[in-house]
XYZ file of C-alpha atoms in Angstrom:
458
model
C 91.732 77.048 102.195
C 91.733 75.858 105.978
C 88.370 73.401 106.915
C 87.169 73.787 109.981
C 90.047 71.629 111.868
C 92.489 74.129 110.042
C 91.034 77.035 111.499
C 91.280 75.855 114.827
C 94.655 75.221 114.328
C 95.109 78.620 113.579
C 93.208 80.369 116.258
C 95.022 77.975 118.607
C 98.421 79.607 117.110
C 96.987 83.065 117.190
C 97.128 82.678 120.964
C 100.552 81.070 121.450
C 102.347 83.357 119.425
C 104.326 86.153 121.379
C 103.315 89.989 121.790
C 104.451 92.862 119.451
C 106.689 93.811 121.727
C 109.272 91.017 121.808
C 110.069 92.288 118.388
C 113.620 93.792 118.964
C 113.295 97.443 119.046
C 115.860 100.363 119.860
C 114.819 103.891 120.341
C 116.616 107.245 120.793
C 116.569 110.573 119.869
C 119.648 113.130 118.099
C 120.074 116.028 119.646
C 118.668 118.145 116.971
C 115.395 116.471 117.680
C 114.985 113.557 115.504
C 113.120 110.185 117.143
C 114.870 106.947 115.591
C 113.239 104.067 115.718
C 115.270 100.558 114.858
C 113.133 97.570 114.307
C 115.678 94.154 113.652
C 114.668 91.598 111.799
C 117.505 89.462 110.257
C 115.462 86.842 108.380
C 117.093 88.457 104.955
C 119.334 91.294 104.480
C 116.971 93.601 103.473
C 116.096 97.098 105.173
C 113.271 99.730 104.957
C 114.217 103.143 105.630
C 110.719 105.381 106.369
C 110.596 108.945 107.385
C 107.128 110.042 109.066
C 106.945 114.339 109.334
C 104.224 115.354 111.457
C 102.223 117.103 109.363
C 99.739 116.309 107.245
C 96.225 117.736 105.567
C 94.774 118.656 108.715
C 97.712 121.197 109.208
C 97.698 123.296 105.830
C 96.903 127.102 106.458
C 93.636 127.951 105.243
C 92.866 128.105 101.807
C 95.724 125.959 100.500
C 94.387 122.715 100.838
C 96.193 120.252 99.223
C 99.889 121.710 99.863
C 100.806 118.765 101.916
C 100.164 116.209 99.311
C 101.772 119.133 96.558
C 104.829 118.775 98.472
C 104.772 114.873 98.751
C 105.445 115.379 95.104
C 107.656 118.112 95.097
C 110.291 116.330 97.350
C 111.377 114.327 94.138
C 112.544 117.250 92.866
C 115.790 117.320 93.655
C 118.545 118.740 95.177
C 122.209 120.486 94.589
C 123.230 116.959 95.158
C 120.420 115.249 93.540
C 118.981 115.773 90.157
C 115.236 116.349 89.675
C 113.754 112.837 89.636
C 117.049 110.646 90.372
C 116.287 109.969 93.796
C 114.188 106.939 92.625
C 116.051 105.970 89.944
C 119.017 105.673 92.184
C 117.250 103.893 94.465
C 115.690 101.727 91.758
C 118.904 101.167 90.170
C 120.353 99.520 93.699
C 117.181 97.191 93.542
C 114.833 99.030 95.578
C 111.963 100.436 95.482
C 110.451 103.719 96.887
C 107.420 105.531 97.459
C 105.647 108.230 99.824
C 102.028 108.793 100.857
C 100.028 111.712 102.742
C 97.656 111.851 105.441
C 95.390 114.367 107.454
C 98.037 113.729 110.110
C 101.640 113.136 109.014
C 103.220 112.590 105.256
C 105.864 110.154 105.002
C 108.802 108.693 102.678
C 110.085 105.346 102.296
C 113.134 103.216 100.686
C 112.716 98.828 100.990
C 116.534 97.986 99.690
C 119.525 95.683 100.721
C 120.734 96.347 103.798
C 124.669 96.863 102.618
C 122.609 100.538 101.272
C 121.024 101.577 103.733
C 123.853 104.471 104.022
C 123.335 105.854 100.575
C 119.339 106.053 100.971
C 119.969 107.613 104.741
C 122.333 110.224 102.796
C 119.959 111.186 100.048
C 116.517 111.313 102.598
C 118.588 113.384 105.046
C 119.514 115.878 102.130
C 116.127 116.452 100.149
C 114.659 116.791 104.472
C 116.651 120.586 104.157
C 117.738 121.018 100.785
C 115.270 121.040 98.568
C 115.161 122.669 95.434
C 112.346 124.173 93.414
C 112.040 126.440 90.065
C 108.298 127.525 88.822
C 108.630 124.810 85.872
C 108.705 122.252 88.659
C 105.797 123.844 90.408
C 103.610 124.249 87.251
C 104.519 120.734 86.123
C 103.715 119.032 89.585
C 100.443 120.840 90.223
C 99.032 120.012 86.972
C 100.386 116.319 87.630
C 97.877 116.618 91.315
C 94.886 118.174 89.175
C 95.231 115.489 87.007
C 95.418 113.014 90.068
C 91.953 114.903 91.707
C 90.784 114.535 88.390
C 91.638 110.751 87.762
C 90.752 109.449 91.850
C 88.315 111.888 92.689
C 86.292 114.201 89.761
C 85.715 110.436 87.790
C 84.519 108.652 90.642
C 80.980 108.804 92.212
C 81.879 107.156 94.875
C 84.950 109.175 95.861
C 82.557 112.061 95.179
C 80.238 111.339 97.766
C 82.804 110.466 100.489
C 84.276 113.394 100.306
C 81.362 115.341 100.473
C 80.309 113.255 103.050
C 83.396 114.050 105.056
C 82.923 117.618 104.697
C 79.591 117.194 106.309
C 80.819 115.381 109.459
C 83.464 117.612 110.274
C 82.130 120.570 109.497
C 84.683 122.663 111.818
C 87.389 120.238 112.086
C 89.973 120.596 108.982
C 89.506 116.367 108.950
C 86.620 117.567 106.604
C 88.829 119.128 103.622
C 90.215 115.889 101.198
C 93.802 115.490 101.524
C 94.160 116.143 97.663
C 92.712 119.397 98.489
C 89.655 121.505 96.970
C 90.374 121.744 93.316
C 89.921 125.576 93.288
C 92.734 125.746 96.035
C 94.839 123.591 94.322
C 95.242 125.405 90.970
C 96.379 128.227 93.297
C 99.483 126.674 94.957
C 102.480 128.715 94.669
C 106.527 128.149 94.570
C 106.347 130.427 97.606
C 103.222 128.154 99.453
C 105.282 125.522 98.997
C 108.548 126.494 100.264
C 106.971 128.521 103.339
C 105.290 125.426 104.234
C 108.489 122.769 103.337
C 110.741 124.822 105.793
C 108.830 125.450 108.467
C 107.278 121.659 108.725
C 110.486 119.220 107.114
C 112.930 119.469 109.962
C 114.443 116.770 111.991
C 112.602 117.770 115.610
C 109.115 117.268 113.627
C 110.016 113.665 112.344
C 110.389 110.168 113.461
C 112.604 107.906 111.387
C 111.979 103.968 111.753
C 114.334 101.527 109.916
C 113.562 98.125 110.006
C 115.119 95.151 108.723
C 118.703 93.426 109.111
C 120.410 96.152 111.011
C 122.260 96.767 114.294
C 121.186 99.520 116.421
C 124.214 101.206 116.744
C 124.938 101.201 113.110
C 121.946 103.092 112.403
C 122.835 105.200 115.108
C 125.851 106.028 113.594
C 124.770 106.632 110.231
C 121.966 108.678 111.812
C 124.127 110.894 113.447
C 126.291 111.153 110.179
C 123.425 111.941 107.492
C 120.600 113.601 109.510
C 122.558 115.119 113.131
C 124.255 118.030 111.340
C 120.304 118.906 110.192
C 119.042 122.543 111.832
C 115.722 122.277 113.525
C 113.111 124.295 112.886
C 111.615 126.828 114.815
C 108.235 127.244 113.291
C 107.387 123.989 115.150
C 104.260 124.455 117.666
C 101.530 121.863 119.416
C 99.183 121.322 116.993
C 95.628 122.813 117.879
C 93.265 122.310 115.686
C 89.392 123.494 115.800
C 87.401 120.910 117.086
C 83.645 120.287 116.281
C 81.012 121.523 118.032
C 78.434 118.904 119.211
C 76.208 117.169 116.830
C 72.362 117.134 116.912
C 70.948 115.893 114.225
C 71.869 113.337 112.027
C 73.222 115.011 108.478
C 71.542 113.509 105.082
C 73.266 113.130 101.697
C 71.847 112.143 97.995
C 74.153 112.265 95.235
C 72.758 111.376 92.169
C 75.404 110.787 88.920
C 74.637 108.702 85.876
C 78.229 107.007 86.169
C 76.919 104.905 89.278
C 76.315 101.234 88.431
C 75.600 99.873 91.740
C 73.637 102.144 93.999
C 74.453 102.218 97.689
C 73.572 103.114 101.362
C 76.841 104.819 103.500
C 76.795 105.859 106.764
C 79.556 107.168 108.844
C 79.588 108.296 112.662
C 81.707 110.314 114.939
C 83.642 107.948 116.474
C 86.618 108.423 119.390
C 90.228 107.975 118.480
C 93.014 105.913 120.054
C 94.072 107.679 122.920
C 97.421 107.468 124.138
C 97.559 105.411 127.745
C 93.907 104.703 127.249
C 93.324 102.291 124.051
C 90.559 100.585 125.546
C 87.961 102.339 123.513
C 89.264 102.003 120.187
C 90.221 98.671 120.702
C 86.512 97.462 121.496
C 85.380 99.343 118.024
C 87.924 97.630 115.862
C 86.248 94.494 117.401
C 82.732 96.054 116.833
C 83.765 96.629 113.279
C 84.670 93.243 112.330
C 81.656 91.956 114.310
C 79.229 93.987 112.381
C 80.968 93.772 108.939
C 84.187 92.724 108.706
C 83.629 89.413 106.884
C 81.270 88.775 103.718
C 79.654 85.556 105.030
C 80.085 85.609 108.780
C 79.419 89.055 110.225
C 76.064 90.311 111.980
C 75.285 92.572 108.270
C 76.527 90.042 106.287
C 74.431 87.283 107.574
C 71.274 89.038 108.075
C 70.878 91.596 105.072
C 72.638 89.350 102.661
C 71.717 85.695 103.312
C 68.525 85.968 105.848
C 66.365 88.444 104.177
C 68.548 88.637 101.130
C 68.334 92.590 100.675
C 71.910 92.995 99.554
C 74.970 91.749 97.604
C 77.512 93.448 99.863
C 77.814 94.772 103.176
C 80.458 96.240 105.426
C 81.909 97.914 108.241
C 84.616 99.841 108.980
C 87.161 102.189 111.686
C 90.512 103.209 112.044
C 91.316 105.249 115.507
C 94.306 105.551 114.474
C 94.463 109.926 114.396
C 94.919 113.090 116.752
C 91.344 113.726 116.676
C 88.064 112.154 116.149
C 87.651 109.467 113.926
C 85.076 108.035 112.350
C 82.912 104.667 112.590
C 81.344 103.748 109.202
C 79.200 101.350 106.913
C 78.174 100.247 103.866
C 75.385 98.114 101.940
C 74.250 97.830 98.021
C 71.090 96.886 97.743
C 69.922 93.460 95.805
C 68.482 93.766 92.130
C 64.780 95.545 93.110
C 65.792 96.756 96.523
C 65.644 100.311 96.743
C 68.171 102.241 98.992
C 65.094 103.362 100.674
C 64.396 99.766 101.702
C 67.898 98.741 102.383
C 68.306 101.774 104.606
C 65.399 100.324 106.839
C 66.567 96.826 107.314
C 70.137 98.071 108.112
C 68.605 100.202 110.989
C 66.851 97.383 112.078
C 69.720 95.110 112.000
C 71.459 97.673 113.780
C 68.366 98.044 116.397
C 68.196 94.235 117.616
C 72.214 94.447 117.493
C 71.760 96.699 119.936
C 69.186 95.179 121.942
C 70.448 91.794 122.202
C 74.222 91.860 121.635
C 76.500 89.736 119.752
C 76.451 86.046 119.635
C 79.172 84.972 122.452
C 80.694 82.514 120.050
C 81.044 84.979 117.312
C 82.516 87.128 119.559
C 85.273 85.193 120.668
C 86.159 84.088 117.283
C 86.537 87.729 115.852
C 88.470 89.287 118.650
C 90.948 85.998 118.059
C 91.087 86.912 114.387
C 91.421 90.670 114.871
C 94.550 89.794 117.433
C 96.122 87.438 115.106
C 96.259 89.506 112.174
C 97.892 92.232 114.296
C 100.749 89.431 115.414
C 100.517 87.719 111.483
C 101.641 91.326 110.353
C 105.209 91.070 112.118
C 105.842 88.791 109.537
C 106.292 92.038 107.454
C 108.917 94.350 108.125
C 107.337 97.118 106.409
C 104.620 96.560 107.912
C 105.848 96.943 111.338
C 107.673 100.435 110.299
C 104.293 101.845 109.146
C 102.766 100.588 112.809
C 105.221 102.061 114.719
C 106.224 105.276 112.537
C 102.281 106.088 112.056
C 101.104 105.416 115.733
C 104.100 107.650 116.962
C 102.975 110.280 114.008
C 99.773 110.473 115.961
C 100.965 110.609 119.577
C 101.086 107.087 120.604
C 103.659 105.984 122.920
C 105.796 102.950 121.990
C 103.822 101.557 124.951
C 100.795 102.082 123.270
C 101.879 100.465 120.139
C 103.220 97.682 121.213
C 100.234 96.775 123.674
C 97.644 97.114 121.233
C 97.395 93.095 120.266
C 96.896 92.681 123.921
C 94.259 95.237 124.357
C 92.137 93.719 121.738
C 92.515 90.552 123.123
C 91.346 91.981 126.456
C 87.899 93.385 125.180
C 85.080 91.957 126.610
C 81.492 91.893 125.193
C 80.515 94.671 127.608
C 83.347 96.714 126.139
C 82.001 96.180 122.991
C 78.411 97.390 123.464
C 79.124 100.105 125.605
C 81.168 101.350 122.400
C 78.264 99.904 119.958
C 75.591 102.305 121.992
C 78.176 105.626 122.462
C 78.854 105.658 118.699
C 75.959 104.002 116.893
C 73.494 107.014 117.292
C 72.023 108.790 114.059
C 72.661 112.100 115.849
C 75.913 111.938 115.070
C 75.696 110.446 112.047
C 75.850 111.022 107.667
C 74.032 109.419 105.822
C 74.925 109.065 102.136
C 72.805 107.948 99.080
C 74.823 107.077 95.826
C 71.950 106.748 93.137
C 71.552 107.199 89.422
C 69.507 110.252 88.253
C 65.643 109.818 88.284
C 64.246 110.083 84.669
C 63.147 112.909 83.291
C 59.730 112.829 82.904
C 58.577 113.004 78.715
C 57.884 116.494 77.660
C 54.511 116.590 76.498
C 54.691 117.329 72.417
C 51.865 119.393 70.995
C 50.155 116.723 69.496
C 49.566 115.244 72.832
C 48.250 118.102 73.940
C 45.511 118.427 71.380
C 44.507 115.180 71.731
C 44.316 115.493 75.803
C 41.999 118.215 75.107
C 40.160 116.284 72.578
């Protein structure tokens, strides 16, 4: 653990250390439509093959929520060329390891193996992108397998619970508002057909991006791109993507959820917040800084400090954002109440904390010292080449430029404490706010027995 020399140490290597973008990077596109991005590291001969579609939760025709997580399992199906679950075995067997993951706004695949296979994990991705294949046992197998999932991460979970009715309350127009998993009464109606109408019209090289990073050569992954995925057909089906947008808020939205399963009550509170826009990052930028200024460390930040150590009305506190999406995002926070503190009274002295936050601004020293932090873990995180496929294949998922993405460190590091309140004052208003209570159940009052009665009588 660094002292206080160490961490000055550290900060002052946080600011000598280079930008993102002196990381070698290639980019080009095949001429059926598919981006490549090739990200070289050569520290060890190890390379991570991801493949980002742009589509994701937010995209699903209504009334099938959940079919782009469905088919996130689906694709490990199989193939003519690839038995039903052998794509990671193979993989496995070559000492890798693989995996996939779904958003509102893109769904993506990924292989971390040696670099001498990169090739064979190119060859099988570029198959199951057009050739998958599907029988009803697979379907009925796999959608129990996501009930079961809603069931385990979702049903079972307060917390979880109230998020996601808490999200459906904030974007009450936008399809950000229906849980990636999906609506469980959606879900048990997913078809074969659903998803195959929705596989071949979104799974097509011209609506991906494929990043490999590691210990390659650009023009060897330009070969083998050209090889596995350039004989792919495009799709057709493959349109701007407008979504309905929400209407202006006016009134801040309330939420209670009461459930005996909850052991530590809490206070959470999102707001509307604006998204990283491409060319114009500024924003976004100055709320990742307000984030970790308000609650991004347990001892240091403005809620930490005051509601946990000054008046000592909670055990925990946080803050949190991500811009990183098409559309609004959202700007959120959390606090659980001390032992005798009810939510009612932790509620107050977060708005208050909140209110003199507001009216005075952040401490000019504290400032510094976070927007250092926030830039160095974006330059520490080069140090992982998965990492950096996730930054560039998600940001590009969501519209960003490679311009944008490679000058967000600086554009952190250029946020001034102006930039940060004029962000803290835009987004921090309860009008376009949830609030969220997660609470046990009152107790229910003693029925009076009939003895009682008498004797009240009496």
């Amino acid at each position: 653990m660094l002292g206080r020399s160490g961490a000055g140490i550290a900060v002052a290597l946080a600011l000598t250390l280079p930008a993102l973008a002196e990381e070698p990077v290639t980019t080009f596109t095949l001429d059926n439509g598919l981006n490549v991005v090739v990200i070289e590291d050569h520290r060890a001969p190890v390379v991570v093959q991801m493949i980002w579609y742009r589509v994701g939760a937010a995209d699903e025709p209504p009334g099938h929520s959940g079919i782009a997580h469905f088919l996130e399992h689906l694709m490990f199906k199989g193939t003519d060329k690839v038995g039903p679950n052998e794509f990671s075995g193979t993989v496995e067997a070559q000492g890798g390891d693989d995996n996939a993951f779904t958003s509102w706004d893109y769904t993506a695949y990924f292989q971390r193996i040696a670099a001498d296979r990169l090739g064979l994990v190119m060859e099988m991705e570029a198959d199951r992108m057009r050739n998958l294949r599907l029988t009803e046992d697979d379907v009925t197998t796999e959608r129990q397998v996501i009930l079961e999932e809603r069931a385990q991460r979702t049903d079972s979970d307060p917390g979880a619970l109230l998020m996601e009715q808490m999200r459906a309350a904030q974007f009450m127009n936008h399809p950000y508002g229906i849980p990636i998993i999906g609506w469980r009464h959606e879900m048990e109606q997913l078809s074969r057909e659903d998803a195959l109408e929705y596989y071949q019209r979104f799974y097509a090289p011209n609506n991906a991006t494929l990043v490999i990073a590691g210990d390659v050569e650009p023009e060897t992954v330009k070969a083998l791109a050209e090889e596995h995925y350039g004989p792919l057909a495009p799709s057709d089906g493959i349109v701007p993507r407008e979504r309905p947008q929400e209407p202006p808020q006016l009134a801040e939205r309330r939420l209670t959820l009461a459930d005996e399963r909850v052991s530590d009550p809490y206070v959470f509170r999102t707001y509307l917040a604006p998204e990283r826009d491409p060319g114009d990052q500024k924003e976004a930028a100055a709320l990742t800084v307000l984030a970790e200024l308000l609650g991004g460390n347990g001892q240091t930040s403005v809620l930490a400090r005051a509601l946990q150590f000054d008046s000592q009305v909670a055990v925990y506190t946080s803050a949190f954002y991500s811009g990183t999406s098409i559309d609004d995002a959202t700007f959120g926070m959390a606090v659980i109440p001390a032992p005798g503190v009810s939510l009612e009274q932790a509620e107050a002295e977060l708005d208050r904390v909140l209110g003199e936050f507001l009216e005075q601004g952040p401490d000019t020293a504290a400032l510094e010292r976070i927007r250092t932090q926030v830039r160095a873990g974006e330059i520490y995180a080069r140090d992982d080449v998965e990492a950096l496929a996730r930054r560039y294949g998600e940001g590009l998922s969501v519209g960003l430029s490679r311009a944008d993405i490679e000058g967000w460190d600086e554009a952190l590091s250029a946020v001034t404490e102006a930039d940060v309140m004029a962000a803290a004052h835009k987004v921090l208003d309860r009008r376009n706010a949830v609030t969220g209570w997660l609470t046990q159940p009152e107790p229910a009052a003693a029925e009076a027995t009939p003895a009682a009665a008498t004797e009240v009588q009496e």
